[in-house]
């Protein structure tokens, strides 16, 4: 029987693996001989950052939790590699499936390949061109040892072709994060609390920030938030604060009656807010995908993006990391002049079905 180990470690991973697991379970129920093993690396160990996702996305409890959270990136990578190698020696699969571009993705792909186990990379081939982002290094190293690339766009396909990877290893399947979005949209729910009960649809902004370029320099972080406050003209700004950002905000003392900071929200609550927002301001790649499919204006506070399709066909625009350049983007949203979602090929809710079918065909039961 073919066996696949699925790796998840950080919050974005869970949205991407949920539909894949659901497809494996569906195949098993149909009598197809296939087995999967879910390994949580523990990279995100805070309940709000990971635990709620298992319940909300209907993901079974992991078969193993490696407890690899905390420490520097090097310490985290090393801890996950050591623990995952032991996991693979005890439970050797036909292929390890990693997703996205987090530390767990890099660490587990290396551990697998050194044990001569095939690697499949969901979201293979995406590139920002910015080596200042740890995620870009994770993508490049993971792709360099990947056997099966499951890609989200023709842009990613071309990146892999230019790097010399054979066509038969590139599987253009779409975006599993959008599978989850489409499946869960009917279940979106307004967050509890007085603040959220008074919100009017289309009359507030959602903001997220966590990248070092935006949050590690206090004066720059303060200038960016002040520019956002000015440009949103008094509309409420909902800011679920990433733990990394929270530390740097404490000493700034920024207060405004329309700036509402909160703990990280669950998937269903956060995407309820995005779906009904006037606009999204973020430095996250994944949120630009979700906002685009929901046709919500999205401003990305970065100079590069690995998800260029959200700019060409989606609702995303790169505003950069200079607070003084933000005004025209916010003005366009406030005037209702933002571009509309054009539709991104294969972002149709059926990506996981394609991935699992390819895996079963590639590793038939012996």
XYZ file of C-alpha atoms in Angstrom:
366
model
C 0.000 0.000 0.000
C 1.370 3.408 -0.971
C 2.038 5.678 2.010
C 2.474 9.448 2.024
C 3.692 11.604 4.913
C 2.167 15.095 4.917
C 4.089 17.804 6.770
C 2.568 20.894 8.379
C 4.147 23.259 10.840
C 2.987 26.856 10.556
C -0.448 28.425 10.339
C -0.548 28.835 6.515
C 0.283 25.136 6.076
C -2.922 23.965 7.694
C -5.143 25.698 5.135
C -3.116 24.051 2.372
C -3.089 20.493 3.738
C -6.731 20.311 4.872
C -8.230 19.583 1.434
C -5.417 17.107 0.644
C -6.184 15.112 3.791
C -9.902 15.214 3.003
C -9.145 13.757 -0.441
C -7.001 10.961 0.999
C -9.822 10.058 3.383
C -12.300 10.122 0.479
C -10.093 7.755 -1.550
C -9.822 5.375 1.410
C -13.611 5.387 1.773
C -13.842 4.474 -1.916
C -11.724 1.391 -1.209
C -8.519 2.663 -2.799
C -5.428 1.285 -1.078
C -3.592 4.404 0.088
C -2.351 5.546 3.451
C -1.288 8.952 4.763
C 0.479 10.089 7.897
C 0.127 13.683 9.141
C 3.161 15.105 10.934
C 2.912 18.436 12.761
C 6.424 19.827 13.258
C 5.297 22.128 16.065
C 6.815 25.197 14.372
C 3.764 27.218 15.450
C 3.013 26.013 18.951
C 0.632 28.739 20.137
C -3.005 27.557 20.093
C -4.226 30.714 18.359
C -1.530 30.287 15.710
C -2.249 26.630 15.007
C -4.478 24.662 17.388
C -7.815 26.215 16.391
C -7.156 25.380 12.762
C -7.447 21.624 13.306
C -10.962 22.058 14.658
C -12.151 24.744 12.235
C -10.784 23.050 9.111
C -11.836 19.559 10.226
C -8.291 18.194 10.160
C -7.710 14.974 12.133
C -5.254 15.122 15.002
C -1.674 14.611 13.727
C -0.147 11.161 13.924
C 2.973 12.843 15.352
C 3.942 16.242 16.762
C 7.686 16.903 16.601
C 7.661 19.825 19.050
C 10.080 21.857 16.932
C 8.884 25.343 17.893
C 10.909 28.197 19.348
C 14.475 29.388 18.971
C 16.252 30.977 16.028
C 15.632 29.805 12.477
C 18.777 27.693 12.600
C 17.800 26.124 15.931
C 14.283 25.460 14.682
C 15.541 23.941 11.424
C 17.956 21.673 13.274
C 15.367 20.552 15.847
C 12.812 19.718 13.161
C 15.366 17.850 11.017
C 16.536 15.687 13.932
C 12.984 14.852 15.018
C 11.700 14.286 11.476
C 14.576 11.978 10.582
C 13.610 9.789 13.541
C 9.962 9.887 12.424
C 10.920 8.755 8.906
C 13.144 5.945 10.151
C 10.246 4.610 12.222
C 7.539 5.256 9.596
C 9.098 5.289 6.128
C 6.718 6.579 3.412
C 6.908 6.425 -0.384
C 6.894 10.242 -0.525
C 7.017 13.216 1.847
C 4.630 16.005 0.876
C 5.679 19.479 2.043
C 3.708 22.672 1.470
C 4.545 26.337 1.124
C 7.811 27.927 2.161
C 8.186 27.872 5.940
C 11.102 26.496 7.979
C 9.360 23.124 8.309
C 9.143 22.826 4.518
C 12.898 23.223 4.136
C 13.900 21.070 7.127
C 11.644 18.118 6.307
C 12.471 18.043 2.597
C 16.201 17.848 3.398
C 15.689 15.116 6.002
C 13.572 13.085 3.575
C 15.895 13.404 0.624
C 18.951 12.365 2.672
C 17.079 9.165 3.464
C 16.425 8.641 -0.270
C 12.696 9.349 0.103
C 10.917 11.246 -2.678
C 9.708 14.794 -1.982
C 6.583 16.469 -3.325
C 6.307 20.252 -2.994
C 2.889 21.885 -2.981
C 3.364 25.469 -4.253
C 6.624 24.540 -5.983
C 8.232 27.065 -8.300
C 7.010 30.339 -6.851
C 9.677 33.029 -6.530
C 9.879 36.608 -5.260
C 13.484 37.217 -6.333
C 14.171 38.638 -2.874
C 16.861 36.676 -1.021
C 16.306 38.929 1.975
C 13.188 36.855 2.681
C 13.886 33.598 4.561
C 10.952 32.091 2.663
C 12.685 32.618 -0.672
C 15.686 30.601 0.494
C 13.340 27.885 1.774
C 11.591 27.722 -1.621
C 14.785 27.557 -3.635
C 16.458 24.872 -1.515
C 13.288 22.773 -1.287
C 12.697 22.954 -5.039
C 16.307 21.979 -5.761
C 15.669 18.501 -4.263
C 11.973 18.056 -5.122
C 10.730 15.124 -7.224
C 7.139 16.273 -7.833
C 6.191 19.947 -8.123
C 2.531 20.818 -7.572
C 2.239 24.346 -8.949
C -0.268 27.156 -8.578
C 0.345 29.104 -11.782
C 1.960 29.169 -15.205
C 4.437 31.679 -13.754
C 5.641 29.015 -11.303
C 5.820 26.464 -14.130
C 8.082 28.764 -16.133
C 10.336 29.399 -13.137
C 10.899 25.656 -12.844
C 11.456 25.197 -16.580
C 14.065 27.955 -16.567
C 15.845 26.093 -13.757
C 16.003 22.974 -15.918
C 13.498 20.741 -14.155
C 11.911 18.112 -16.429
C 8.381 18.756 -17.637
C 7.111 15.410 -16.352
C 7.941 16.481 -12.759
C 5.868 19.678 -13.011
C 2.180 19.223 -12.215
C 0.065 22.332 -12.786
C -2.783 21.746 -10.337
C -3.917 25.082 -8.849
C -4.037 26.311 -5.278
C -5.097 24.187 -2.296
C -5.521 27.302 -0.157
C -8.357 28.279 -2.481
C -9.848 24.789 -2.092
C -10.095 25.514 1.620
C -11.415 29.024 1.065
C -14.236 27.827 -1.204
C -15.139 24.911 1.039
C -15.217 27.018 4.215
C -16.789 30.230 2.899
C -20.347 29.206 3.901
C -19.050 28.688 7.452
C -17.341 32.083 7.866
C -18.425 33.659 11.128
C -18.239 37.118 12.613
C -15.785 37.256 15.552
C -17.342 37.590 18.980
C -17.106 40.881 20.852
C -18.600 44.364 20.949
C -16.139 45.778 18.416
C -17.098 43.289 15.711
C -20.843 43.487 16.345
C -20.918 47.126 15.239
C -18.986 46.715 11.988
C -20.669 47.625 8.719
C -19.830 45.597 5.638
C -17.504 47.488 3.297
C -16.837 50.174 5.897
C -13.602 48.973 7.528
C -10.087 47.784 6.677
C -8.242 44.629 7.730
C -4.497 44.915 8.318
C -1.751 42.371 8.995
C 1.992 42.933 9.312
C 4.763 40.608 10.407
C 7.710 40.809 7.972
C 11.005 42.138 9.365
C 11.212 44.885 6.704
C 8.013 46.389 8.126
C 8.030 45.646 11.851
C 11.621 45.368 13.083
C 12.453 49.087 12.860
C 10.250 50.956 15.310
C 10.369 54.323 13.548
C 9.414 52.722 10.226
C 6.608 50.687 11.770
C 5.240 53.810 13.425
C 5.435 55.799 10.172
C 3.643 53.028 8.261
C 0.781 52.797 10.736
C 0.430 56.583 10.797
C 0.256 56.646 6.979
C -2.424 53.964 7.048
C -4.410 55.861 9.688
C -4.265 59.013 7.570
C -5.223 57.295 4.317
C -8.182 55.322 5.668
C -9.954 58.537 6.693
C -11.239 57.407 10.070
C -12.699 54.060 9.014
C -12.111 51.258 11.514
C -8.859 49.320 11.007
C -8.894 45.786 12.385
C -5.378 44.626 13.174
C -4.990 41.040 14.441
C -1.441 41.248 15.730
C 1.137 38.564 14.960
C 3.251 37.723 18.059
C 6.358 39.053 16.286
C 4.701 42.426 15.691
C 3.182 42.647 19.163
C 6.593 42.896 20.808
C 7.598 45.828 18.636
C 4.288 47.657 19.053
C 4.462 47.742 22.842
C 7.053 50.490 22.992
C 5.564 52.666 20.225
C 2.514 53.855 22.109
C 0.421 54.309 18.945
C -3.219 54.932 19.744
C -6.106 55.988 17.548
C -9.854 55.569 18.116
C -10.253 53.681 14.830
C -7.220 51.353 15.239
C -8.354 48.121 16.853
C -5.634 45.613 17.700
C -6.556 42.067 18.690
C -5.037 38.642 19.209
C -4.707 36.445 16.104
C -8.112 35.220 14.929
C -9.296 31.806 13.829
C -9.510 31.023 10.118
C -13.301 31.355 9.873
C -13.368 34.641 11.791
C -10.439 36.245 9.998
C -11.730 35.440 6.540
C -15.199 36.681 7.487
C -13.579 40.045 8.149
C -11.591 39.968 4.878
C -14.627 39.019 2.790
C -16.627 41.965 4.121
C -13.821 44.551 4.254
C -13.460 47.670 2.153
C -9.831 46.710 1.681
C -6.927 44.667 3.045
C -3.468 45.990 3.903
C -0.939 43.214 4.417
C 2.578 41.895 3.919
C 1.403 38.265 3.771
C 1.451 36.345 0.501
C -1.409 33.988 1.303
C -3.858 36.722 2.210
C -3.363 38.311 -1.222
C -4.612 35.050 -2.775
C -7.702 34.873 -0.582
C -8.529 38.556 -0.993
C -8.203 38.262 -4.778
C -10.599 35.324 -5.070
C -13.082 37.154 -2.810
C -12.651 40.283 -4.991
C -11.516 42.464 -2.073
C -8.999 45.277 -2.793
C -5.585 44.305 -1.432
C -2.495 46.460 -0.817
C 0.739 44.562 -0.196
C 3.418 46.348 1.846
C 6.317 44.714 0.032
C 8.578 45.509 -2.913
C 8.304 42.025 -4.438
C 5.820 39.168 -4.468
C 6.088 35.465 -5.186
C 2.414 35.491 -6.176
C 2.510 37.673 -9.280
C -0.748 36.170 -10.569
C -2.587 38.055 -7.791
C -1.379 41.287 -9.402
C -1.967 40.326 -13.062
C -5.369 38.663 -12.541
C -6.260 39.364 -8.914
C -6.981 42.390 -6.740
C -3.472 42.813 -5.322
C -1.069 45.745 -5.810
C 2.479 46.153 -4.508
C 2.758 49.420 -2.611
C 6.309 48.850 -1.329
C 7.657 49.423 2.164
C 7.968 53.225 1.995
C 5.121 54.795 4.047
C 5.233 57.969 1.934
C 4.176 55.999 -1.175
C 0.997 54.560 0.333
C -1.451 57.441 -0.122
C -2.471 56.939 -3.809
C -3.330 53.282 -3.219
C -5.598 54.091 -0.283
C -7.189 56.952 -2.215
C -8.095 54.582 -5.043
C -9.811 52.194 -2.613
C -11.653 55.015 -0.876
C -12.956 56.255 -4.249
C -14.125 52.772 -5.258
C -11.798 52.721 -8.256
C -9.916 49.479 -7.493
C -9.486 46.755 -10.124
C -11.687 43.628 -10.126
C -10.775 39.947 -9.882
C -10.270 38.469 -13.363
C -10.152 34.779 -12.404
C -6.951 32.734 -11.987
C -6.814 29.422 -13.908
C -7.318 26.221 -11.866
C -8.112 28.145 -8.675
C -11.414 26.297 -8.724
C -11.588 24.328 -5.466
C -10.450 21.051 -7.056
C -6.672 21.287 -6.632
C -6.343 18.695 -3.846
C -8.313 16.201 -5.918
C -5.789 16.616 -8.734
C -2.796 16.305 -6.371
C -4.000 13.107 -4.706
C -4.885 11.519 -8.055
C -1.370 12.237 -9.361
C 0.213 10.786 -6.207
C -1.854 7.585 -6.379
C -1.037 7.163 -10.087
C 2.675 7.818 -9.459
C 2.943 5.394 -6.515
C 0.574 2.493 -7.230
C -0.103 0.032 -4.429
C 2.393 -2.826 -4.593
